[in-house]
Coordinates of C-alpha atoms in Angstrom, one line a residue:
X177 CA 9.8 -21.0 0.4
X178 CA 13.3 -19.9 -0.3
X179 CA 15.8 -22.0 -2.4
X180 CA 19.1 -22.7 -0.1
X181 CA 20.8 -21.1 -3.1
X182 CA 18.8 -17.6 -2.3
X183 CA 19.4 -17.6 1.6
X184 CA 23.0 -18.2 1.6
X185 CA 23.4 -15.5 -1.4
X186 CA 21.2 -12.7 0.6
X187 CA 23.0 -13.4 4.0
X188 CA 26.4 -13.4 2.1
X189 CA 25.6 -10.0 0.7
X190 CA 23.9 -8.5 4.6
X191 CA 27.5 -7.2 5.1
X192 CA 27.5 -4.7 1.7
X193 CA 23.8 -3.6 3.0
X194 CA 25.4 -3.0 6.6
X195 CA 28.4 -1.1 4.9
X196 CA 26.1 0.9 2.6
X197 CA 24.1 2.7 5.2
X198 CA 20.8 4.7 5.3
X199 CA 23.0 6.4 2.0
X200 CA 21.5 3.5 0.3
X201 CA 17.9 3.5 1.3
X202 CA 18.3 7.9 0.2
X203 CA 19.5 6.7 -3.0
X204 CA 16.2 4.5 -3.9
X205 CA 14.3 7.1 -2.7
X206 CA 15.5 9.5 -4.6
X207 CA 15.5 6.8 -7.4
X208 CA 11.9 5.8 -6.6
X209 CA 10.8 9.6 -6.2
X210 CA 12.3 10.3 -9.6
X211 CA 10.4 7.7 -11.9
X212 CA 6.9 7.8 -9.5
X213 CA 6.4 11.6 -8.3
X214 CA 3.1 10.8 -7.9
X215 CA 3.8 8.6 -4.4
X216 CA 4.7 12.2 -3.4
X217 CA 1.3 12.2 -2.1
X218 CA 1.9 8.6 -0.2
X219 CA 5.4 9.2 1.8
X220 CA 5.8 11.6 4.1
X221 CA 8.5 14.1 2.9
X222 CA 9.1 15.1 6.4
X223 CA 10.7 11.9 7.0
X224 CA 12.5 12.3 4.4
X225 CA 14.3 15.3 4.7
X226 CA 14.9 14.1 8.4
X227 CA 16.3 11.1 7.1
X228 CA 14.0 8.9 9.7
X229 CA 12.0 7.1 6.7
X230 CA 15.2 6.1 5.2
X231 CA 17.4 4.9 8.5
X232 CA 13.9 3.0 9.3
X233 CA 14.0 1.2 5.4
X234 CA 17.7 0.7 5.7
X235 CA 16.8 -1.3 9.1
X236 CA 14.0 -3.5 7.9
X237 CA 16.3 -4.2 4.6
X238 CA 19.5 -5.2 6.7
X239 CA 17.3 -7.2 9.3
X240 CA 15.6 -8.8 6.4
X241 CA 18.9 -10.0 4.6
X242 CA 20.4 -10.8 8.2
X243 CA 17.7 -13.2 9.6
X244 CA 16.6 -14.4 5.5
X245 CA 17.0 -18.2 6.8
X246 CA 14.9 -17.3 9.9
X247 CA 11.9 -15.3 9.2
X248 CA 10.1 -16.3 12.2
X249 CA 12.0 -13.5 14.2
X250 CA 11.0 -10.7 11.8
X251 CA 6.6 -11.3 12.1
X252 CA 6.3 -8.7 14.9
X253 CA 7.8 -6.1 12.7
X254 CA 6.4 -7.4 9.5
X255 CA 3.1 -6.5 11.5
X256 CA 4.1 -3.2 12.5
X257 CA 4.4 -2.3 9.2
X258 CA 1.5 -4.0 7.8
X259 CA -0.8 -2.5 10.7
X260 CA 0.6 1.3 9.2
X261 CA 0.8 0.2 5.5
X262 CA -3.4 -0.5 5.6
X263 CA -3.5 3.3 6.9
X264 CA -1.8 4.4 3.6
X265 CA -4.0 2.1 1.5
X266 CA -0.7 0.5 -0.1
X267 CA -1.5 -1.7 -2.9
X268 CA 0.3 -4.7 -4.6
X269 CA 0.9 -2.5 -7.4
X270 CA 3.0 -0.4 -4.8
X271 CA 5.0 -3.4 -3.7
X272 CA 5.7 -3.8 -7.0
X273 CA 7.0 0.2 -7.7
X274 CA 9.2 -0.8 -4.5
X275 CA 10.6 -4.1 -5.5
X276 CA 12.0 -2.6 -9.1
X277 CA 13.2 0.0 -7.6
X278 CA 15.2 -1.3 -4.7
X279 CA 16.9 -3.5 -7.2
X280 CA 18.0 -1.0 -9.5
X281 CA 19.6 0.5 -6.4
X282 CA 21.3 -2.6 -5.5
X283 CA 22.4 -3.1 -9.1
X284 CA 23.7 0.5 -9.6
X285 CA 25.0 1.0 -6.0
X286 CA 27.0 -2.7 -5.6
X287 CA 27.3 -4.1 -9.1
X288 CA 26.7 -7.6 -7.3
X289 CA 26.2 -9.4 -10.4
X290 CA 23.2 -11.4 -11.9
X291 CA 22.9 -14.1 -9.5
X292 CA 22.7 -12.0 -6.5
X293 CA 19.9 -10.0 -7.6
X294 CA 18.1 -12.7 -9.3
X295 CA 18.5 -13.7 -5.3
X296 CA 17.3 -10.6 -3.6
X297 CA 14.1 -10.6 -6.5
X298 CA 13.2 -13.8 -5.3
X299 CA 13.8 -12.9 -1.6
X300 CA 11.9 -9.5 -2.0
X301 CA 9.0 -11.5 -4.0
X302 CA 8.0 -13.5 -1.1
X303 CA 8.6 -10.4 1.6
X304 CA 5.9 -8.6 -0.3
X305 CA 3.5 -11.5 -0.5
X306 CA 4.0 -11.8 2.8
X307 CA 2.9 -8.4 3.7
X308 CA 0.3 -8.2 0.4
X309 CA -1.3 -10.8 2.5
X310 CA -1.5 -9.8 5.4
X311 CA -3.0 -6.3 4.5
X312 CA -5.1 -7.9 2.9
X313 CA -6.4 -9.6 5.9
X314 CA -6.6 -6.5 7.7
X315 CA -8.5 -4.3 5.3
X316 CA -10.9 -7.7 5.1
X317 CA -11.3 -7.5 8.5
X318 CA -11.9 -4.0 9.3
X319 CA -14.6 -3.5 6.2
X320 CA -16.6 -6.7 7.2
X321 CA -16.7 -5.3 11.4
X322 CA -19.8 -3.1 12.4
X323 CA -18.9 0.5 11.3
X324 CA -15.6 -0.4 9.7
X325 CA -14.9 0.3 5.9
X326 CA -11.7 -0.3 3.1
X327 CA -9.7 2.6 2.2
X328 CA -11.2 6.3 2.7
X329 CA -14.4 7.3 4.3
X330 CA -15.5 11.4 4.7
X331 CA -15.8 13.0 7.9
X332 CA -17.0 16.0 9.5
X333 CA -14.9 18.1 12.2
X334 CA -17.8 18.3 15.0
X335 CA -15.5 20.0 17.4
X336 CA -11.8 21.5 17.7
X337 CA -10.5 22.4 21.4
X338 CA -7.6 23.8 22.4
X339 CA -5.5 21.3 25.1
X340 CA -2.7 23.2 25.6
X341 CA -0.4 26.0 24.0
X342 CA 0.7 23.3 21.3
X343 CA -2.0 20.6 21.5
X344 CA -5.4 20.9 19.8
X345 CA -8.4 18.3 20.0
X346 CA -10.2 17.2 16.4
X347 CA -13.7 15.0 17.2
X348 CA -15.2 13.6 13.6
X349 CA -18.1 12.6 12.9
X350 CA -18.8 9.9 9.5
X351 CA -20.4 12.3 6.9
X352 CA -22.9 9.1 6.2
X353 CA -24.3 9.1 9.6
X354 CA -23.5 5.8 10.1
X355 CA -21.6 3.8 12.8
X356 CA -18.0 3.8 13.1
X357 CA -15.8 1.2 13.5
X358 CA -14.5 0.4 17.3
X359 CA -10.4 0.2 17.9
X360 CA -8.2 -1.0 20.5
X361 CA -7.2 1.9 22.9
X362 CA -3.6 2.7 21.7
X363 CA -4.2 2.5 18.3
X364 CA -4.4 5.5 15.3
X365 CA -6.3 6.3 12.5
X366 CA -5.1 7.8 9.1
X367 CA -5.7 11.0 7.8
X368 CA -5.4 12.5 4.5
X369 CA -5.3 16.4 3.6
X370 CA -5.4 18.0 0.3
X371 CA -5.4 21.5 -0.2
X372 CA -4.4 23.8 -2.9
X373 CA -2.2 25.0 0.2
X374 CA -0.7 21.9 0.4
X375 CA 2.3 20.8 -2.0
X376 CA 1.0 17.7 -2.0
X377 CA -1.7 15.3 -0.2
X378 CA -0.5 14.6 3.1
X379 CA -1.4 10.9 4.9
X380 CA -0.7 11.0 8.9
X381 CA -1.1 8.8 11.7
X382 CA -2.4 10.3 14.7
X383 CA -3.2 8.4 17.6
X384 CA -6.9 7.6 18.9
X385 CA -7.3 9.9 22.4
X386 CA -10.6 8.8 23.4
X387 CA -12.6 5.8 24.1
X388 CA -14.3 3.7 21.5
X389 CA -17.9 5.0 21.4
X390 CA -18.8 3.7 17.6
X391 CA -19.7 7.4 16.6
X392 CA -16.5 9.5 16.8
X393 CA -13.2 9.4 16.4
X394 CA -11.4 12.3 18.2
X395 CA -7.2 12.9 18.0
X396 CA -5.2 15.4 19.8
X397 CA -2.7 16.6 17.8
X398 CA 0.7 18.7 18.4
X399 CA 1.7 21.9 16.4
X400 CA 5.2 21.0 15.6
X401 CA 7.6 24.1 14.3
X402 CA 8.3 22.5 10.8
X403 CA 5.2 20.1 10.7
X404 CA 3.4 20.9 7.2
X405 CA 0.0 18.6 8.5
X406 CA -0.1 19.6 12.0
X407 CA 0.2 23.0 11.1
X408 CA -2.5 22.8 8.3
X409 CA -4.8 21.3 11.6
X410 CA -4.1 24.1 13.5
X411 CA -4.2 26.9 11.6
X412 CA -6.9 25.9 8.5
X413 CA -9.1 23.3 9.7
X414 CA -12.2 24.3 11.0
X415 CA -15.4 22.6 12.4
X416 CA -17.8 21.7 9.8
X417 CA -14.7 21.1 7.5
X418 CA -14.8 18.0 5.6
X419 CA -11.5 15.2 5.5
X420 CA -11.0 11.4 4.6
X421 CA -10.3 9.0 7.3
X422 CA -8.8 5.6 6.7
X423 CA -9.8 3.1 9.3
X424 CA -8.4 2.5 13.0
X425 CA -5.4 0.7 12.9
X426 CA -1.8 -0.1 14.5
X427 CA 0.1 -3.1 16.7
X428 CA 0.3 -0.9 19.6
X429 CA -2.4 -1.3 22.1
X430 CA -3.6 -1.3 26.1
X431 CA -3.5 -5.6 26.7
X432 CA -3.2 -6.1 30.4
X433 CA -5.7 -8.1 32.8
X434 CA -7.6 -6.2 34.7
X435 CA -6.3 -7.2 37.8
X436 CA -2.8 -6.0 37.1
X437 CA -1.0 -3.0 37.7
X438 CA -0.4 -0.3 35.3
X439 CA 1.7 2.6 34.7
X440 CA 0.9 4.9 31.5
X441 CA 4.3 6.8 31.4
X442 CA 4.5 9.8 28.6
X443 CA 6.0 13.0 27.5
X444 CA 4.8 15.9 25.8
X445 CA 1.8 14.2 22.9
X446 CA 2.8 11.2 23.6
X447 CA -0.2 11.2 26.2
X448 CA -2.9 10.7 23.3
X449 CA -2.7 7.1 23.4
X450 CA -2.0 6.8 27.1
X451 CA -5.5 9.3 27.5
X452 CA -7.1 6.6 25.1
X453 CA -6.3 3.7 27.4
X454 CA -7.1 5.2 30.5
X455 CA -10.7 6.3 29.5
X456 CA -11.4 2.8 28.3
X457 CA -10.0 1.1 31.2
X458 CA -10.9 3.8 34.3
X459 CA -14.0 2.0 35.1
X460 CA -13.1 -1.8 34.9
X461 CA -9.9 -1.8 36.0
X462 CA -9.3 -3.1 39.4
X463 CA -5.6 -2.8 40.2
X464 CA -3.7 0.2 40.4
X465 CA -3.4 2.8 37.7
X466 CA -0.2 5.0 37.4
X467 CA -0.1 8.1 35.3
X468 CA 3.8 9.4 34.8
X469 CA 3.9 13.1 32.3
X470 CA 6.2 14.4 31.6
X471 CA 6.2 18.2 29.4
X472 CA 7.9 21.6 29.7
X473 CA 5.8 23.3 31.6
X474 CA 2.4 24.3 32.7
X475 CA 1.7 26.0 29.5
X476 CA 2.1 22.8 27.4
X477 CA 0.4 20.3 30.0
X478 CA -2.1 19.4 28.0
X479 CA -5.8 17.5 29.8
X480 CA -4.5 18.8 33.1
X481 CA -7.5 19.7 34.7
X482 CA -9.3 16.4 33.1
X483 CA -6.6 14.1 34.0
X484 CA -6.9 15.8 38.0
X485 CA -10.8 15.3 37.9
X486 CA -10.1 10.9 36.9
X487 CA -7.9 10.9 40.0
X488 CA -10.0 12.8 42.3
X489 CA -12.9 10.2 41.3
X490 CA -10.6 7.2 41.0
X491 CA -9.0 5.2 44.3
X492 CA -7.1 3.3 41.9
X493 CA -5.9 6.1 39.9
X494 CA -2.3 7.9 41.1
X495 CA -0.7 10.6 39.1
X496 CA 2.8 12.0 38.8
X497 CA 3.8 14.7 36.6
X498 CA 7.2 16.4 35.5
X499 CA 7.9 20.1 34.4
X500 CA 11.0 19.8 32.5
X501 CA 11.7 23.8 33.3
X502 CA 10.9 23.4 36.7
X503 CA 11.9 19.7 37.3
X504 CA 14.0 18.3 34.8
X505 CA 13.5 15.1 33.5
X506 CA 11.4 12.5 35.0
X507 CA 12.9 10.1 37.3
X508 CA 11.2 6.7 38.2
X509 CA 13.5 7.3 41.4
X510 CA 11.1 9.8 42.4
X511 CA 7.9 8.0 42.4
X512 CA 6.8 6.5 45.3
X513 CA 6.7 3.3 46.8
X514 CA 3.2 1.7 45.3
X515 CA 4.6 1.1 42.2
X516 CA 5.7 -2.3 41.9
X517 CA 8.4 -2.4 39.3
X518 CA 7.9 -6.6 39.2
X519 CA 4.9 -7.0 38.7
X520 CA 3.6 -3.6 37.0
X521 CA 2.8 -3.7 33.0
X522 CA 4.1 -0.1 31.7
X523 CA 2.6 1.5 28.7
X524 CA 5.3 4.2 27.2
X525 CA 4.8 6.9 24.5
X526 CA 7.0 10.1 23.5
X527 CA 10.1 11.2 21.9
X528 CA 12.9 8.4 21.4
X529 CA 14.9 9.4 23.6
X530 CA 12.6 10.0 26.5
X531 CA 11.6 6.3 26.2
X532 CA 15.1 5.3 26.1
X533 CA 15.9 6.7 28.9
X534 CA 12.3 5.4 30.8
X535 CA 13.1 2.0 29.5
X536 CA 16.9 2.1 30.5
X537 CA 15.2 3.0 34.6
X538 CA 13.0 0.1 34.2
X539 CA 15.6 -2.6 33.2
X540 CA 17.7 -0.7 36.2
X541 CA 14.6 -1.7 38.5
X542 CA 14.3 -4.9 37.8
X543 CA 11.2 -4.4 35.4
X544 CA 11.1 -7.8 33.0
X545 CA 11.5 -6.6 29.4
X546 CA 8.5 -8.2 28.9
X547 CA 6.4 -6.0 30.5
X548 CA 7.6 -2.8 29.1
X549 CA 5.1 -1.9 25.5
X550 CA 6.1 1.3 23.6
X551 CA 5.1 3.0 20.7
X552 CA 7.2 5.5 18.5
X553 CA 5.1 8.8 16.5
X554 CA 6.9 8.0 13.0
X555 CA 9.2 5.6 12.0
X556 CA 9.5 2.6 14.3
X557 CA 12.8 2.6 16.5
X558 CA 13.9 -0.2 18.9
X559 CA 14.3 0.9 22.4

């Protein structure tokens, strides 16, 4: 635990870290970047240049110093991270790398004197034990489960289908023959490319869009206009191409009884995980099942014709769809009456801002905050 003398210091200095900004959490990267090119091939430089991964650090930093004397409130995000920190195979050593260099930052940015980084060391020290641990239960667990492994396994693209004008299926296969691991549907899997076309090795999380079937794994990925790995999918990976999988992973997943109401509400590829949880629940769920989509158009409505065969086969099964071009955005005002906003458990998934906005109609409904689940592609945001 935490000396008295440590909390009050690290709440004491949660203002500076507010007034410092995301410009702090650039600075150690750049710091960090500088001194350790090499976890180039570990961070994804998209969210870099976006600034997401930074305004997402500068967050967890500022919540950390802010709720230091009650840690308690900070577990669900400690496992967010840890969930997505076991699909980049982060070691110790790494928390380490971090810890020296988010100090330096704090020493070169504020100037706070010895005793307040003597402070945040000890304060960072048992943050990273904290999550050390806890990755460590989860690569434990996941190796010692039927089909599941630690770190990187090869697989083989069996199949690669176009879904839509900007959405394309990958199914692997293990290279070993052997079983795979099972997930909860919801969750993602890591993927690692490295190419001589590549600038450097490129780790993503992409959702699981399937049911378990402890064989496959299949993702349905979207080619986005500056995206250096989903543009690598699309226009070099072939079937019978070889890549390394880390295991399934990921805090988000489908948790509802089966005799309650759902609604799987999504935009654009923010589907994958709502597909996943719909074919593992189609055939045992007894209450009502809503799907709400949401895309641009026709062209980009990606498993229409599937997602039109599960309702013509399902009683339970209702479906909604928005075409932003023809529609505009989706409004829960427009859906009809069988939803029950009470007593319904929604499952969301899209940009930001189309799940504020869904979120924003729910509270407005009545919906208990409780029931509304979410899941952000990239760095987490709160809704």
């Amino acid at each position: 635990m935490l000396s008295q003398s440590t909390i009050d210091i690290v709440k004491s200095t949660a203002p500076l870290i507010a007034e410092a900004g995301p410009s702090m959490t650039a600075y150690f990267y750049d710091r960090m970047f500088k001194h350790h090119p090499e976890l180039k091939d570990v961070f994804n430089l998209t969210h870099q240049d976006t600034g997401r991964q930074r305004e997402a650090l500068f967050n967890a930093v500022y919540g950390y110093a802010a709720n230091i004397d009650n840690i308690e409130v900070l577990l669900p995000v400690v496992e967010k991270i840890a969930q997505k920190h076991t699909s980049f195979n982060i070691t110790a050593k790494q928390y380490d790398i971090v810890g020296t260099h988010l100090l330096a930052t704090i020493d070169e940015l504020m100037n706070p004197g010895q005793e307040v980084l003597d402070a945040w060391a000890e304060a960072y020290g048992l943050l990273a034990t904290i999550f050390i641990n806890r990755e460590e239960e989860i690569y434990q667990q996941t190796e010692q489960e039927i089909g599941g492994w630690r770190g990187t396994r090869e697989f083989k693209v069996i199949d690669k289908k176009e879904e839509s004008n900007v959405i394309t299926s990958f199914v692997f296969e293990p290279v070993d023959g052997q079983p795979v691991v099972g997930y909860k549907p919801g969750q993602y899997i890591g993927i690692y490319l490295n190419s001589d076309k590549l600038d450097n090795q490129e780790i993503r999380q992409y959702s699981l869009s399937d049911a378990p079937n402890g064989q496959t794994y299949r993702i349905s990925v979207k080619r986005e206009d500056n995206g250096v790995a989903s543009n690598y999918l699309h226009e070099e990976v072939q079937i019978g191409d070889c890549i390394e999988l880390a295991p399934p992973a990921g805090d988000f997943f489908f948790a509802t009884e089966a005799n309650k109401p759902v609604a799987l509400i999504s935009a654009g590829v923010g589907l994958t995980p709502m597909l996943s949880i719909l074919e593992s629940i189609k055939h045992t769920h007894t209450a009502s099942i809503h799907w709400l989509h949401a895309t641009d158009n026709n062209e980009r409505h990606a498993f229409k014709e599937h997602l039109l065969n599960c309702v013509q086969q399902q009683d339970n099964l209702t479906q909604q769809v928005w075409y932003k071009e023809e529609q505009g955005l989706m409004a829960l005002s427009q859906c009809n009456d069988s939803i029950n906003w009470l007593e319904t458990e929604f499952y969301l998934c899209g940009p930001i801002e189309f799940m504020q906005s869904i979120a924003k109609q729910l509270i407005a409904l009545q919906t208990p905050e409780e029931n509304i689940h979410y899941e952000c592609f990239g760095p987490h945001k709160v809704l």
